[in-house]
Coordinates of C-alpha atoms in Angstrom, one line a residue:
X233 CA -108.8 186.7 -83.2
X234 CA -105.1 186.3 -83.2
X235 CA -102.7 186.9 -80.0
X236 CA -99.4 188.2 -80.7
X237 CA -95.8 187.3 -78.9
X238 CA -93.1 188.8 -79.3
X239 CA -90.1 186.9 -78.7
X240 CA -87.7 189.4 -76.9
X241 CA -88.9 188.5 -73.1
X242 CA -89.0 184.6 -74.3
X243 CA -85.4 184.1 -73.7
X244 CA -85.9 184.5 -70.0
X245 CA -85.6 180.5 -68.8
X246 CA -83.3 180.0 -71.5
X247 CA -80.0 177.5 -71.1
X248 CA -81.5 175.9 -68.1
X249 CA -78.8 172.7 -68.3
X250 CA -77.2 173.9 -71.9
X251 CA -73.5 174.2 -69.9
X252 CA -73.6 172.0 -67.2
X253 CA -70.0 170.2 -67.2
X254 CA -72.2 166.7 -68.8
X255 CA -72.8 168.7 -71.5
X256 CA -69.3 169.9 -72.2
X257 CA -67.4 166.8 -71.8
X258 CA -70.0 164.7 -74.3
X259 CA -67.6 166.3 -77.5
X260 CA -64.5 164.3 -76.6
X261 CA -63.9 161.8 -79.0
X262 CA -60.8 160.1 -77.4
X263 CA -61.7 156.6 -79.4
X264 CA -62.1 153.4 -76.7
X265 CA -63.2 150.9 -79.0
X266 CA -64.3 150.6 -82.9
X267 CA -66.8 148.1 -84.3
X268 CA -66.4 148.5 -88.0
X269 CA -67.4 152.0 -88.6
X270 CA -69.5 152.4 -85.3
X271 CA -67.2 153.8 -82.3
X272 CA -66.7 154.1 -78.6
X273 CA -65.1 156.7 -77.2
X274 CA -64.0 157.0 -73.6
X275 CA -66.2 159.9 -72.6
X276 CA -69.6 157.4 -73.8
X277 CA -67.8 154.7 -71.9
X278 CA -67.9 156.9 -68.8
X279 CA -71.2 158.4 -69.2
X280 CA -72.7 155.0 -70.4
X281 CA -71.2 153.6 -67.0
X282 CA -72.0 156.6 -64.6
X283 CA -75.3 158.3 -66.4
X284 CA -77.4 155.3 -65.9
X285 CA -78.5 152.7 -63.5
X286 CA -76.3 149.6 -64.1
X287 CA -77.3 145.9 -63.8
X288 CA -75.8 144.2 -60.2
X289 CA -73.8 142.5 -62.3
X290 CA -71.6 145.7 -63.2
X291 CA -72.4 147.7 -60.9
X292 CA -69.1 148.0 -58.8
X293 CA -65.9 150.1 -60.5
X294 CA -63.2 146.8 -60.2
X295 CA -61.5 145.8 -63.5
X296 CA -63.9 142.9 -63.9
X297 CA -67.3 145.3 -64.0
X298 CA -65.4 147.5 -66.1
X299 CA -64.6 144.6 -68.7
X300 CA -68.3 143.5 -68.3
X301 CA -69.4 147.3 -69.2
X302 CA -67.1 147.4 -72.3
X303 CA -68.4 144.0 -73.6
X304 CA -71.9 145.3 -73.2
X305 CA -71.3 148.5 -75.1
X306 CA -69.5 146.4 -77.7
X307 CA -72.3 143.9 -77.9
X308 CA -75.0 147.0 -78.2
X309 CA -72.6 147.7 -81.8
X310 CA -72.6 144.1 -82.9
X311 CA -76.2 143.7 -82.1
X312 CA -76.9 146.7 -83.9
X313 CA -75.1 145.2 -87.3
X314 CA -77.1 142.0 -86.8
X315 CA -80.4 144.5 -86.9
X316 CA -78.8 145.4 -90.3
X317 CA -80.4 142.8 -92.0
X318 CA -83.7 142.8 -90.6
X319 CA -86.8 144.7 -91.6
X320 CA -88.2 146.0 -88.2
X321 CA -90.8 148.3 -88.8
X322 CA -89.9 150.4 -86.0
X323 CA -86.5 151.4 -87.2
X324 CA -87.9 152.0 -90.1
X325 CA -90.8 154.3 -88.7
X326 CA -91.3 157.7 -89.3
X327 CA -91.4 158.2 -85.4
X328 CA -87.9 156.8 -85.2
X329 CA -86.8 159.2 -88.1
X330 CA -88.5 162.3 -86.4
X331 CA -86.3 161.0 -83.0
X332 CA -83.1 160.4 -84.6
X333 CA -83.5 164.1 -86.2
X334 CA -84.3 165.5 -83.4
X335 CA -81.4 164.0 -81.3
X336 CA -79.4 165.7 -84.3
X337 CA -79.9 169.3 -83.8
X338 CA -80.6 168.8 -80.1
X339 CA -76.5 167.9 -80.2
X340 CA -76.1 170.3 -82.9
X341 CA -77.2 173.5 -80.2
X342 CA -75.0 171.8 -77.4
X343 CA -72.4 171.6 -80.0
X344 CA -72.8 175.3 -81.6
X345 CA -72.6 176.2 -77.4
X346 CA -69.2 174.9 -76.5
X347 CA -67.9 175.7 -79.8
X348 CA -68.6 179.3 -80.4
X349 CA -69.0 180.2 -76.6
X350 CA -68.3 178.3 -74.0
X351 CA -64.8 177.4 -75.4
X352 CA -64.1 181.1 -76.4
X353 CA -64.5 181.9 -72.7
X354 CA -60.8 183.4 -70.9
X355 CA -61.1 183.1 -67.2
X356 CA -58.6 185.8 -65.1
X357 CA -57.4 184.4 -62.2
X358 CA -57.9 187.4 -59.9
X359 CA -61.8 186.3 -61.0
X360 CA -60.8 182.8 -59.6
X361 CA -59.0 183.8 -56.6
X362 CA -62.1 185.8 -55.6
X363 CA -64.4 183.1 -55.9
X364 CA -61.7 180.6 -54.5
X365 CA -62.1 182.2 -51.2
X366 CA -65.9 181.4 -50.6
X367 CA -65.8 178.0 -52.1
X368 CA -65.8 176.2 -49.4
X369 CA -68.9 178.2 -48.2
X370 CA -72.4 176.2 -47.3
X371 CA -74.9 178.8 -46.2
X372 CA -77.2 177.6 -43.6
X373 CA -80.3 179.4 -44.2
X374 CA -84.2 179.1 -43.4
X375 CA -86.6 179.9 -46.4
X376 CA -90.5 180.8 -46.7
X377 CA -92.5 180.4 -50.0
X378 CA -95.3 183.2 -50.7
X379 CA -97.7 183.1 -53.5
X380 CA -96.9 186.9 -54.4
X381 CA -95.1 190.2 -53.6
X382 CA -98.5 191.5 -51.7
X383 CA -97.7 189.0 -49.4
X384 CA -94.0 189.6 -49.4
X385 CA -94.5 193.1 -48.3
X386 CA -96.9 191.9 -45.1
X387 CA -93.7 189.3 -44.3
X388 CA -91.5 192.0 -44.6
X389 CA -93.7 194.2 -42.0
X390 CA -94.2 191.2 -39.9
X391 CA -90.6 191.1 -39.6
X392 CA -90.0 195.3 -38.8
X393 CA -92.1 194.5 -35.9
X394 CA -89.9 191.9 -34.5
X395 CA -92.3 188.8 -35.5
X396 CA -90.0 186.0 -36.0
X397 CA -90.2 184.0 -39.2
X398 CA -90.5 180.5 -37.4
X399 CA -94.0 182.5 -36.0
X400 CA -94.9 183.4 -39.2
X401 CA -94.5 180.2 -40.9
X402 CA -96.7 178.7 -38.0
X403 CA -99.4 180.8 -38.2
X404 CA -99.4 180.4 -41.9
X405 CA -99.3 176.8 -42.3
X406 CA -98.8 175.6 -38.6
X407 CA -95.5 173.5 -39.3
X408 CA -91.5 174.3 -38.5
X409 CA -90.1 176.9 -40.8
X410 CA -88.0 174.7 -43.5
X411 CA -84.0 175.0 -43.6
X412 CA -81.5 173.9 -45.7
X413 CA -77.6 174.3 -46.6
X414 CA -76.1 176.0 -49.9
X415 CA -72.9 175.7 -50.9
X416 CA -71.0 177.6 -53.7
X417 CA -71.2 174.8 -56.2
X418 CA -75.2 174.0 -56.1
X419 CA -77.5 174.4 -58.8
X420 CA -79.5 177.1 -57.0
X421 CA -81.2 179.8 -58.6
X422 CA -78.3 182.8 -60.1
X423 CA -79.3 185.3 -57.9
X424 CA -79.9 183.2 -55.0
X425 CA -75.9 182.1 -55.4
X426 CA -75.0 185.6 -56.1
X427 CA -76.7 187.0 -52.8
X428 CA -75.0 184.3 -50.6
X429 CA -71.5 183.8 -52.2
X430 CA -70.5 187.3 -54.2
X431 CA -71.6 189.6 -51.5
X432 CA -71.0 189.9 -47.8
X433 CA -73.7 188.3 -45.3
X434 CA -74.4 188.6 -42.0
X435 CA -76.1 186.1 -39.6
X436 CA -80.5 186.7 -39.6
X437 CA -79.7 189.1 -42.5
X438 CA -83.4 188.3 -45.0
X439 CA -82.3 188.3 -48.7
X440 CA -85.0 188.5 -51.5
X441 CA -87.3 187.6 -52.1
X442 CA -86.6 185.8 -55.6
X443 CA -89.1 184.4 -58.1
X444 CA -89.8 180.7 -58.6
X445 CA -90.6 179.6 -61.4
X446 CA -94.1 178.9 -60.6
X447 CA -94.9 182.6 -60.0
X448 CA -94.4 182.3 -55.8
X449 CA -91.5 184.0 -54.3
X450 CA -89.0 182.9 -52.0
X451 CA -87.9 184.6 -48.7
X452 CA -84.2 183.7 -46.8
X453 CA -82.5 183.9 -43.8
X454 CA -79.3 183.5 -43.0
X455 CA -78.7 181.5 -40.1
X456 CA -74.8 181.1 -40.4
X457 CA -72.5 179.4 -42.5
X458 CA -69.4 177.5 -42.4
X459 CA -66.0 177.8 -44.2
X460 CA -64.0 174.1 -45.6
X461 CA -60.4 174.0 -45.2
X462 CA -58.8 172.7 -48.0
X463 CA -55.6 171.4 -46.6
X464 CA -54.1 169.1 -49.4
X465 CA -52.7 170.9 -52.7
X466 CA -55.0 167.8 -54.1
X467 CA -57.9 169.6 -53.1
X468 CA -56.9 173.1 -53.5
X469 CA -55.7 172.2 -57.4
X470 CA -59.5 170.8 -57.4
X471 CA -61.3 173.8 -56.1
X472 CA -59.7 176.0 -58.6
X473 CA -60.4 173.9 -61.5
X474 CA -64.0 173.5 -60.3
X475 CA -64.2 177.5 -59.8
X476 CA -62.9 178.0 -62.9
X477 CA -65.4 176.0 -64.8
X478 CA -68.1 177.5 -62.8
X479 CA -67.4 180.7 -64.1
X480 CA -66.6 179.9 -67.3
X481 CA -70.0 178.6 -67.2
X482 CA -71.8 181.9 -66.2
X483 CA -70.0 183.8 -68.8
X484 CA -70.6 181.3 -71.8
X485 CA -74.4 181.1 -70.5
X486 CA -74.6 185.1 -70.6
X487 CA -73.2 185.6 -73.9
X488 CA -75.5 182.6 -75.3
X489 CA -78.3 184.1 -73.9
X490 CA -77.3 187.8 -75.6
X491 CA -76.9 186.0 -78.7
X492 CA -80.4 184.5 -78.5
X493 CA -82.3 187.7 -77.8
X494 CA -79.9 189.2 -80.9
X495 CA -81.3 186.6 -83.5
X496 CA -84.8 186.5 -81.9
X497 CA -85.2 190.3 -82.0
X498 CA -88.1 190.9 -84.3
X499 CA -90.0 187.9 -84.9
X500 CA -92.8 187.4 -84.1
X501 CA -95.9 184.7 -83.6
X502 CA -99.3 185.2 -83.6
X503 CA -101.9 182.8 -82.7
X504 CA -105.2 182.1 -84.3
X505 CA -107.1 181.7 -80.8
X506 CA -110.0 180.0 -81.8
X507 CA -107.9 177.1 -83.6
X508 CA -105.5 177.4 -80.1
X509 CA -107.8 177.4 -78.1
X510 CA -109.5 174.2 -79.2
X511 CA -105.8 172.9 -80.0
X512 CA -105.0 173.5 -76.2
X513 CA -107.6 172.2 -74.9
X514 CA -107.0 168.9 -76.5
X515 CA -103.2 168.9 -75.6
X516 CA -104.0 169.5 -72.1
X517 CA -105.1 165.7 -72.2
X518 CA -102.0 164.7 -73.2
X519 CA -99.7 167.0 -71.2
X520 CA -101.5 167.4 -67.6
X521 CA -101.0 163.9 -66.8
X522 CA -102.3 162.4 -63.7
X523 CA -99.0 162.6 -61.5
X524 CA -99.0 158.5 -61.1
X525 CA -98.8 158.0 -64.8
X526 CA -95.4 159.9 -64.7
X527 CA -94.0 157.3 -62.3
X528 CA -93.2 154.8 -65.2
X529 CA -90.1 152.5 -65.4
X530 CA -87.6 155.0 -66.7
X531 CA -86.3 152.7 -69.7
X532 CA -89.6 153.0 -71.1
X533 CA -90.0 156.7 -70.8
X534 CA -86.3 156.6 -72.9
X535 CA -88.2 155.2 -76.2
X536 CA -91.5 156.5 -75.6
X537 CA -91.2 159.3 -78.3
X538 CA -90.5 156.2 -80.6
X539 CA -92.9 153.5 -79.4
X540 CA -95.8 155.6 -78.0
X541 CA -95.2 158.8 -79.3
X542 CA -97.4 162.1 -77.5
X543 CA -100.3 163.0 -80.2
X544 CA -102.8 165.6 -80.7
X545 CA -105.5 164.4 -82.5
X546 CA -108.2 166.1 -83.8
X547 CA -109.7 163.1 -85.9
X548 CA -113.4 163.2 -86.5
X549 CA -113.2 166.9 -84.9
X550 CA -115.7 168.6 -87.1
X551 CA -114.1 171.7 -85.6
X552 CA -110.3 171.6 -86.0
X553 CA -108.8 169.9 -89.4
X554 CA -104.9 169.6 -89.7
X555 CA -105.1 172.4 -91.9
X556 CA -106.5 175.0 -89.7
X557 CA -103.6 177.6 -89.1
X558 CA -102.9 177.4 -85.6
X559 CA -100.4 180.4 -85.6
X560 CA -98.7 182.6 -87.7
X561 CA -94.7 182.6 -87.5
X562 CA -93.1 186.1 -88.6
X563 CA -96.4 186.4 -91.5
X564 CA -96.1 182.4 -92.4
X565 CA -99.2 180.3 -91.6
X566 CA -98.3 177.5 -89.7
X567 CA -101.2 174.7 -89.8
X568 CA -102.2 172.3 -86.9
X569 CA -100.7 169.3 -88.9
X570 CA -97.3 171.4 -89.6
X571 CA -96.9 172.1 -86.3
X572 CA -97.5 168.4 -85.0
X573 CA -95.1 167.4 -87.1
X574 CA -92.4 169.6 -85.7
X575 CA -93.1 168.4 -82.7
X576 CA -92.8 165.1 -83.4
X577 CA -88.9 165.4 -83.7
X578 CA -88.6 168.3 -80.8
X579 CA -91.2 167.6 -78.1
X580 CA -92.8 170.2 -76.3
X581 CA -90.5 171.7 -73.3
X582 CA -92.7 173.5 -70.7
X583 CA -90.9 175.9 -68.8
X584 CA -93.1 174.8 -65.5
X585 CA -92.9 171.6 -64.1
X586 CA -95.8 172.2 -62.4
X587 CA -98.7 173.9 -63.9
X588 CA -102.2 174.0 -63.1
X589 CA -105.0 173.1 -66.0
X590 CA -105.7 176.8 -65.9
X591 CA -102.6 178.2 -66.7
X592 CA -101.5 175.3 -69.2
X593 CA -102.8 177.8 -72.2
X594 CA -100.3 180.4 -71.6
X595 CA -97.3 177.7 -71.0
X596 CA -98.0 176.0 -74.1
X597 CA -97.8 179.1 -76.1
X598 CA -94.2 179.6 -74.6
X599 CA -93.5 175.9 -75.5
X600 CA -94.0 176.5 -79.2
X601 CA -92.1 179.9 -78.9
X602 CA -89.1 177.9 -77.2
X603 CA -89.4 175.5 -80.3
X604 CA -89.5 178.3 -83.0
X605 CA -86.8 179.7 -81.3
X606 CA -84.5 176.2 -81.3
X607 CA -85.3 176.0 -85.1
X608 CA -83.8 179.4 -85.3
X609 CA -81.0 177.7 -84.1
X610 CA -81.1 175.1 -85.9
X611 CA -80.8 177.5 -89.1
X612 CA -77.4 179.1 -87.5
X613 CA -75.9 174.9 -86.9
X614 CA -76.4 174.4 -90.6
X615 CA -74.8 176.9 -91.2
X616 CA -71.8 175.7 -89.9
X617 CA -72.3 172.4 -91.2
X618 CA -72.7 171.2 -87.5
X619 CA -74.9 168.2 -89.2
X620 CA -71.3 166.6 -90.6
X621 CA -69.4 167.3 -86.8
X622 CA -68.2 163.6 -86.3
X623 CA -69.1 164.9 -82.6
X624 CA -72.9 164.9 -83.7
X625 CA -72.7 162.0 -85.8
X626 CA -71.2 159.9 -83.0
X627 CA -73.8 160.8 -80.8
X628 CA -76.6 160.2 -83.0
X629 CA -75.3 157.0 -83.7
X630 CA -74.7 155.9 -80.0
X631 CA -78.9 156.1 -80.0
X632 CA -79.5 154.4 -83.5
X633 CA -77.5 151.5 -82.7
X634 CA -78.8 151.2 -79.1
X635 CA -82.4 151.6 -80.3
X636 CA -81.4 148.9 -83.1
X637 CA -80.0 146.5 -80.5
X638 CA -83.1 146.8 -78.3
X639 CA -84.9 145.9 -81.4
X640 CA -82.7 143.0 -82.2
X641 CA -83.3 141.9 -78.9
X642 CA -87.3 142.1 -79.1
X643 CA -87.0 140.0 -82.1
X644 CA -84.7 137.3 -80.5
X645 CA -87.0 136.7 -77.3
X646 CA -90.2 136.5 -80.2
X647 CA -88.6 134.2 -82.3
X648 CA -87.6 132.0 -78.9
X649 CA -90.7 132.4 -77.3
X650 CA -89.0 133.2 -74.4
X651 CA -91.0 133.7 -71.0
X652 CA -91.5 136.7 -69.3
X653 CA -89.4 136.1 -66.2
X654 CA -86.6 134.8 -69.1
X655 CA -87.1 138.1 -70.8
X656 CA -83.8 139.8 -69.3
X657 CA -81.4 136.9 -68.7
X658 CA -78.1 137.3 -69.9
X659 CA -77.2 136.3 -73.5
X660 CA -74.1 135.4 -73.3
X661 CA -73.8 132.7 -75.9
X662 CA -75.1 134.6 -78.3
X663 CA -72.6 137.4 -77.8
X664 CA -70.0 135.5 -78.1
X665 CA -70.8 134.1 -80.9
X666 CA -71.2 137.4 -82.5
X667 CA -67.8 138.7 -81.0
X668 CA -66.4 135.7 -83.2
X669 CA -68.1 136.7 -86.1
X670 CA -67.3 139.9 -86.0
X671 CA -63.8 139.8 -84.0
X672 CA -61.5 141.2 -87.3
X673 CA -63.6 144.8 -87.1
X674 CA -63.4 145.1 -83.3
X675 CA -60.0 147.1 -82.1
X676 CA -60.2 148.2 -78.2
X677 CA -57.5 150.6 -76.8
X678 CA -56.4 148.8 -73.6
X679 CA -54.2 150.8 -73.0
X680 CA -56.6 153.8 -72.6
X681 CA -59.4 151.3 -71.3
X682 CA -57.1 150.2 -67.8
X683 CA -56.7 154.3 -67.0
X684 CA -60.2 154.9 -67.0
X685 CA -61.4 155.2 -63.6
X686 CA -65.3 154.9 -62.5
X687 CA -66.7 155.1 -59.5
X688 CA -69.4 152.1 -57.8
X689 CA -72.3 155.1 -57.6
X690 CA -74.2 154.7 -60.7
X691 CA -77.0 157.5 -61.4
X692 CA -80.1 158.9 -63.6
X693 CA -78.7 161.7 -65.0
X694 CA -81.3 163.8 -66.8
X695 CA -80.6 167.6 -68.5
X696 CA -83.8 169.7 -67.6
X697 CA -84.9 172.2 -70.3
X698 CA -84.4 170.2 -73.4
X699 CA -86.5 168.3 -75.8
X700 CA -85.0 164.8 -75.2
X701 CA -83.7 165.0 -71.4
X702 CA -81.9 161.7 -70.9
X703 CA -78.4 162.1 -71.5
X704 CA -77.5 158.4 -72.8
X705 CA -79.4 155.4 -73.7
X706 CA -80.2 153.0 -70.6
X707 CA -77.5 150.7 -69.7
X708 CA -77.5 147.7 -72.2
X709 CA -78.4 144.2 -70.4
X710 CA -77.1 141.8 -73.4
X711 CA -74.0 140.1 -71.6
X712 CA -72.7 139.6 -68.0
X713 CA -69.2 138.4 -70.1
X714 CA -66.3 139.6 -68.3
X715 CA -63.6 138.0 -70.8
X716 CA -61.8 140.1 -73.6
X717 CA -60.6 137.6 -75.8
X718 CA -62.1 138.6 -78.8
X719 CA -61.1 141.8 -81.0
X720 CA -57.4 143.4 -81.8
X721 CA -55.3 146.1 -80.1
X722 CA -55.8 149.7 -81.1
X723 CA -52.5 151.2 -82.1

């Protein structure tokens, strides 16, 4: 029996982090530092610094952690030659291939974004000066989650007859009805910021109820709201930038999205449910984990794909063989062993975080549509040749070397037999030794390098919605060397 989608309502949850500012800014290449042909530009300096959680060591923003950040990144590029000469079997794995290729054309979309949409984007300022004027906004409201629109409507009665929602909530689940505050910038559900910010409100005025995205809706009161002043012209100059951007956002996100459904009209995917099912039922194993399993040290999780890649396996399964066609894609058979391997260099993307075992079927099938539809993508990128972009290449590169260096450092605490409570403890004989070696390829702009501002709060910053989530490579904890006396000045 075969099940047919049809990719037009697939586009739905689309762009869920595609133009967030992170994403934008990753395609300067404002050059901070070269190491032979490997580079570091300001923006990976920044995002290296900010995007992860840095040692105690570096973790303040004073000149001296800054210097000890730099040397670090510059040690992950020398590190990464020394791996040059080794034969690790894990660089050389097909999983690391599949990662690095996947990282690729993950940068390639971003990239084929900003370029052909988000940087096309003209923002009027009578658009800006309406927004400008509720930017300062945060909503107060109070909220109520029901697990359908049946039970909407006998809210909504409730509430005609002058029952409160704090009494409805109580008799519900017997606790205080939740509140919290929205302001203009949050990353809040569209029409959620559309109903609070681009339409008059009213205090105890109930707006939606809007969908989550785990089928229950959402019911809101307003309970007031206050306005910031923005005194300084430091501020005001701030806010309009930041509208600005926000609406440049919406509209590049809007056209994308139009562009999707245009090059996604007409295909479509069917699936061979007997294979599927059988096929689901295995990847439910692997996918449903048990919620403490997903509490693992974070650097881990960052080379998992690599070291301890998700599988499906059907060996000794009398029933399923890697050559059992699993779907078709627009009349093509696609076989349980093709699709593993695509897989293996985009990983699955659910579009619920939460699901329950019983609806894991259905959000597995719009996994592998979101991943036909990215090599659809994909096709459009090479197209435009996106795979030679020195944007891409940089970026690929910035998570081959620091894979490389990790491995460099595996092999260094093997060959030293170093114990485990000596397994992190800072290296920094070694790197300077290897700044010596290598001092006539290093050139750092100092210039540009004493401008660069950072601030002391360092952060995980993840982008929801894509196949590899974690925007850099963890911080690198080679050297705690604060000294740059190694290298020339970059013209």
């Amino acid at each position: 029996m075969m099940l047919r989608i049809l990719f037009g309502v697939l586009t739905a949850l689309l762009l869920n982090n595609c133009s967030n500012k992170n994403t934008v800014s990753q395609f300067d290449l404002d050059v901070l530092a070269q190491v032979g042909n490997k580079i570091i530009t300001k923006q990976d300096f920044i995002r290296r610094a900010e995007y992860t959680i840095r040692p105690d060591y570096c973790r303040q923003s004073n000149y001296i952690h800054k210097k000890i950040i730099l040397n670090s990144l510059i040690a992950e590029k020398l590190t990464a030659l020394e791996m040059e000469d080794k034969d690790d079997e894990l660089l050389r794995s097909k999983n690391f291939q599949y990662f690095l290729q996947g990282r690729k054309e993950q940068a390639m979309r971003k990239l084929y974004y900003y370029d052909n949409f988000y940087n096309k984007v003209s923002v009027p300022d009578s658009l800006i000066k309406k927004r400008f004027k509720v930017a300062g906004r945060t909503v107060d409201i109070s909220y109520i989650s029901l697990p359908d629109l049946i039970f909407v409507q006998k809210v909504n009665d409730l509430l005609l007859k002058n029952i409160s929602l704090e009494e409805i909530y109580d008799s519900i689940w017997g606790e205080d009805l939740p509140n919290k505050k929205i302001n203009f910038f949050d990353k809040e559900h569209k029409a959620i910021l559309s109903k609070l910010f681009d339409t008059p409100i009213y205090k105890d005025q109930i707006i939606g109820p809007f969908e989550n995205e785990d089928g229950s809706f959402l019911l809101m009161r307003v309970n007031g709201w206050s306005d910031k002043k923005l005194i300084s012209v430091v501020d005001q100059e701030k806010t309009w930038n930041d509208v600005k951007d926000l609406i440049k956002e919406d509209k590049a996100k809007s056209s994308y999205i139009k562009f999707v459904e245009q090059i996604m009209s007409g295909h479509e995917m069917e699936f061979n449910s007997d294979i599927f099912d059988q096929y689901a039922y295995k990847a439910s194993k692997t996918y449903l984990q048990d919620p403490r399993k997903k509490k693992e040290a974070i650097n881990k999780l960052l080379w998992e794909e690599i070291e301890n890649p998700k599988t499906i396996s059907f060996q000794n399964d009398v029933n399923v063989s890697p050559d059992d066609i699993i779907l078709n894609y627009n009349g093509e058979p696609i076989t349980v062993g093709k699709l593993n391997r695509l897989i293996k260099s985009h990983p699955l993307v659910f579009r619920k975080r939460k699901m329950s075992e019983g609806k894991f079927r259905q959000e597995l099938k719009f996994a592998i549509a979101d991943l036909m539809r990215d090599l659809e993508i994909n096709k459009k990128c090479y197209g435009q040749k996106l795979h030679t972009d020195v944007r891409v290449s940089n970026n690929v590169d910035m998570w081959d070397d620091a894979y490389a260096s990790k491995r460099y450092l595996s092999h260094l605490i093997n060959e030293n037999n170093l114990e485990e409570e000596k397994k992190y403890s800072m290296n920094n004989g070694m790197i300077d030794s290897l700044q010596n070696k290598y001092s006539n390829i290093i050139k750092i702009n100092i210039d540009m390098f004493e401008k660069i501002e950072i601030t002391s709060t360092d952060m995980l910053v993840t982008e929801r919605g894509l196949p590899y989530p974690f925007i850099v490579p963890s911080f690198p904890i080679i050297t705690s060397d604060d000294k740059l006396d190694y290298g020339s000045k970059m013209n």
